[in-house]
Amino acid sequence: MTMFQRVLLVDPATGFYKTSKYAFDRYFGPVDLGIHLASQRGSLNFGVGIFAGSIFPGSNRLVVTGFSPCWQGYYVSSMGGAGLVFDNLGINMLSLVGKAPVPSVLYLNRTHGEDIEVEVVPVAVEDIWKSGRTGVYSLTDRVYEMFGSRYPNDPRILVTGPAAMHADMGGIMSVPITRGKISYVDTWAGRGGFGSAMVQDYGIVAIIYGGTMVDEDFRDRTVADEWFKNKYNLRLMQKDMEATSKYRYDEKVGTGGTFGVNYATMGGRILAFNYRTIFWSEEERTTLHQNFVVNHYLRQFNEETITAKQQATCGEPCMAVCKKMHGVFKKDYEPYQTMGPLCGIFDQRAAEKLNHHCDAMGFDAISGGGVLAWLMDLMDEKALAPEELGVTRLPRWNTTGFDLVNDSLHNAELGCELIDAILERRGILDFREGVRKWSRIHSRAKGTALHDRLVYIAFSRRGWMVPNQYWVAGALAPMSIMGKYYMVYSNDFIPPRELGRKCAERMKKELILDNLGMCRFHRGWAEELLPEVMGSLYDCKEQFLRANDVLASRLHSRNSPIFWESVRDIDYLHTFLQRKVNIDNDRNPELAVWLDRFTQDKVEAARNFWYETLKGIDESLREFF
Ligand code: SF4
């Protein structure tokens, strides 16, 4: 039974390392301890939850914490399955402090004896990124070639791409390796740009790790089944099957995974052409959804992926098999939305081309796609010329006579050009300090607010985040961490004060999952049952939940939200509210009042809505003793 959290501290500047222990009473997992270390030491942390290696499905996420270069605040990001191999190092967390003088690979191995072998090995990373499969993929191959034979069991490799070197939105990628075979199932800690932090602040471009350490993970299925039966009258596997059906296969809609289920059910809530569809009529939107998405984009996905049962896991044994594949391409809703309809792409071949290039270059795909859609919109509106952005063409965004295959491909090729232009800083492009700062400089020069067309959440002086791809008020809430699901994204109208409170409550629930290293796709039982398991196994349910509340208020105490800077953010909210009345027939009197205010003065109404939401957040997360 782990009664300590063991942290391996590595200074890439010197190669110096040591192990520290933190008692399992104040810090219970990778988030509360990680945020503590990040604020004390300025470290970047990689940790697993207490149930890593256990029989609980979804318990092996690798959780990254630190200061986010794009959000400009503390952030939490995680990737599926990568915690399973990490657990074999016999530590709970790796913490980087200091910066390697040249780009380097961090090698960690616990195969021979008690100590972890630690090496910091320089690599010519720019050359590697240009070679072979390019970017994150060729770096994976190279690191495996360099170190793979030193591990008796399959290791795991975390890698970054050129985006981490040249922008603030570089993610961290990893694929499962099975019996020496590197798979195509990308898993990402994308949001928050921790790849950029790893490269620019710590000099580490990749981390390879593995070992043979076996610790006492919880593996008693009879006891687990007993807990599940008491609570749900179902065994663990039965309850998990039920809770994860959306991600595997949802019979009600005849498809599966986030891509399948979201596109099958969104109808008139579709977002396309850099959100311009929010200004369309419902009929125009549903026609677009039916003709472009259901009849083509989604149909291709269903035929090639769902019917053909092309699915995999993130690397841990999991019945949800949420990774929906087509050959080397993995299809999740949000990347295939931002680098799909949001960029004017409605064909799988075209979306694969753009997503694959963006992934290879190591971008957080949601932020990357949001930015590409914005730049295309600016070009289409003639606010910027292709030459200014170092590209050769304009987008084809006219839906009349739109050729689903060829025009999608044209837009995807433009997206690929823009990615290269961002990395090479062609024309006026330079996103090293983020898009907000860039927009401030160039809006002044152009005499027009370029960011008025970007949908983003602003934080602090220059922090920014492309929101999750749901047309709802919660996606733009002024929470201390945005861009992941620390908010409510239900399609209901929720009065802003209450919305703020609900977002705060949601954040606490999501923190339970993250702090236990749990995959949120299992939240249907995990957020309720696992605190009780903490009580049964470690006698610390109340302390754990209390620490979780403290963590939430600690994150909130550093909240520096900025009122929506972009007109399109305001329109995003306004049109959402209008749609609730006009299409969903919501007769809530408070909704009518808000719409009245928007009619009188939309900026003032939005400001009041924003502050009301913040009040709800604040009153729920402020700590009183
Ligand atoms: S639901 Fe997907 S990401 Fe989560 S544990 Fe299962 S396979 Fe991994």
PDB file of C-alpha atoms and ligand atoms in Angstrom, residues 57-59 61 80-81 244 247 312-316 318-323 519-522, ligand 1:
ATOM      1  CA  PRO A  57     -10.365   0.546 -16.301  1.00  0.00           C
ATOM      2  CA  GLY A  58      -9.213   4.055 -17.205  1.00  0.00           C
ATOM      3  CA  SER A  59      -6.897   4.407 -14.210  1.00  0.00           C
ATOM      4  CA  ARG A  61      -3.626   8.366 -17.415  1.00  0.00           C
ATOM      5  CA  GLY A  80      -4.474   7.996 -21.892  1.00  0.00           C
ATOM      6  CA  GLY A  81      -2.605   4.817 -21.051  1.00  0.00           C
ATOM      7  CA  THR A 244     -18.731   3.964 -21.738  1.00  0.00           C
ATOM      8  CA  TYR A 247     -17.226   5.956 -26.704  1.00  0.00           C
ATOM      9  CA  ALA A 312      -8.148   0.511 -30.319  1.00  0.00           C
ATOM     10  CA  THR A 313      -7.340   1.581 -26.784  1.00  0.00           C
ATOM     11  CA  CYS A 314      -4.925   4.213 -25.540  1.00  0.00           C
ATOM     12  CA  GLY A 315      -2.661   1.473 -24.226  1.00  0.00           C
ATOM     13  CA  GLU A 316      -4.522   0.254 -21.226  1.00  0.00           C
ATOM     14  CA  CYS A 318     -10.268  -0.829 -21.656  1.00  0.00           C
ATOM     15  CA  MET A 319     -13.586  -1.961 -23.062  1.00  0.00           C
ATOM     16  CA  ALA A 320     -14.442   1.520 -24.290  1.00  0.00           C
ATOM     17  CA  VAL A 321     -11.972   1.144 -27.201  1.00  0.00           C
ATOM     18  CA  CYS A 322     -12.519   4.851 -27.828  1.00  0.00           C
ATOM     19  CA  LYS A 323      -9.684   5.257 -30.332  1.00  0.00           C
ATOM     20  CA  CYS A 519      -9.908   8.769 -17.786  1.00  0.00           C
ATOM     21  CA  ARG A 520     -13.029  10.965 -17.800  1.00  0.00           C
ATOM     22  CA  PHE A 521     -14.766   8.606 -20.212  1.00  0.00           C
ATOM     23  CA  HIS A 522     -15.354   6.401 -17.145  1.00  0.00           C
TER      24      HIS A 522
HETATM   25  S1  SF4 B   1     -11.822   5.348 -22.770  1.00  0.00           S
HETATM   26 FE1  SF4 B   1     -10.220   5.557 -24.318  1.00  0.00          FE
HETATM   27  S2  SF4 B   1      -8.718   6.984 -23.423  1.00  0.00           S
HETATM   28 FE2  SF4 B   1     -10.045   6.250 -21.773  1.00  0.00          FE
HETATM   29  S3  SF4 B   1      -8.961   4.513 -20.886  1.00  0.00           S
HETATM   30 FE3  SF4 B   1     -10.371   3.700 -22.424  1.00  0.00          FE
HETATM   31  S4  SF4 B   1      -9.194   3.559 -24.322  1.00  0.00           S
HETATM   32 FE4  SF4 B   1      -8.053   4.892 -22.916  1.00  0.00          FE
END
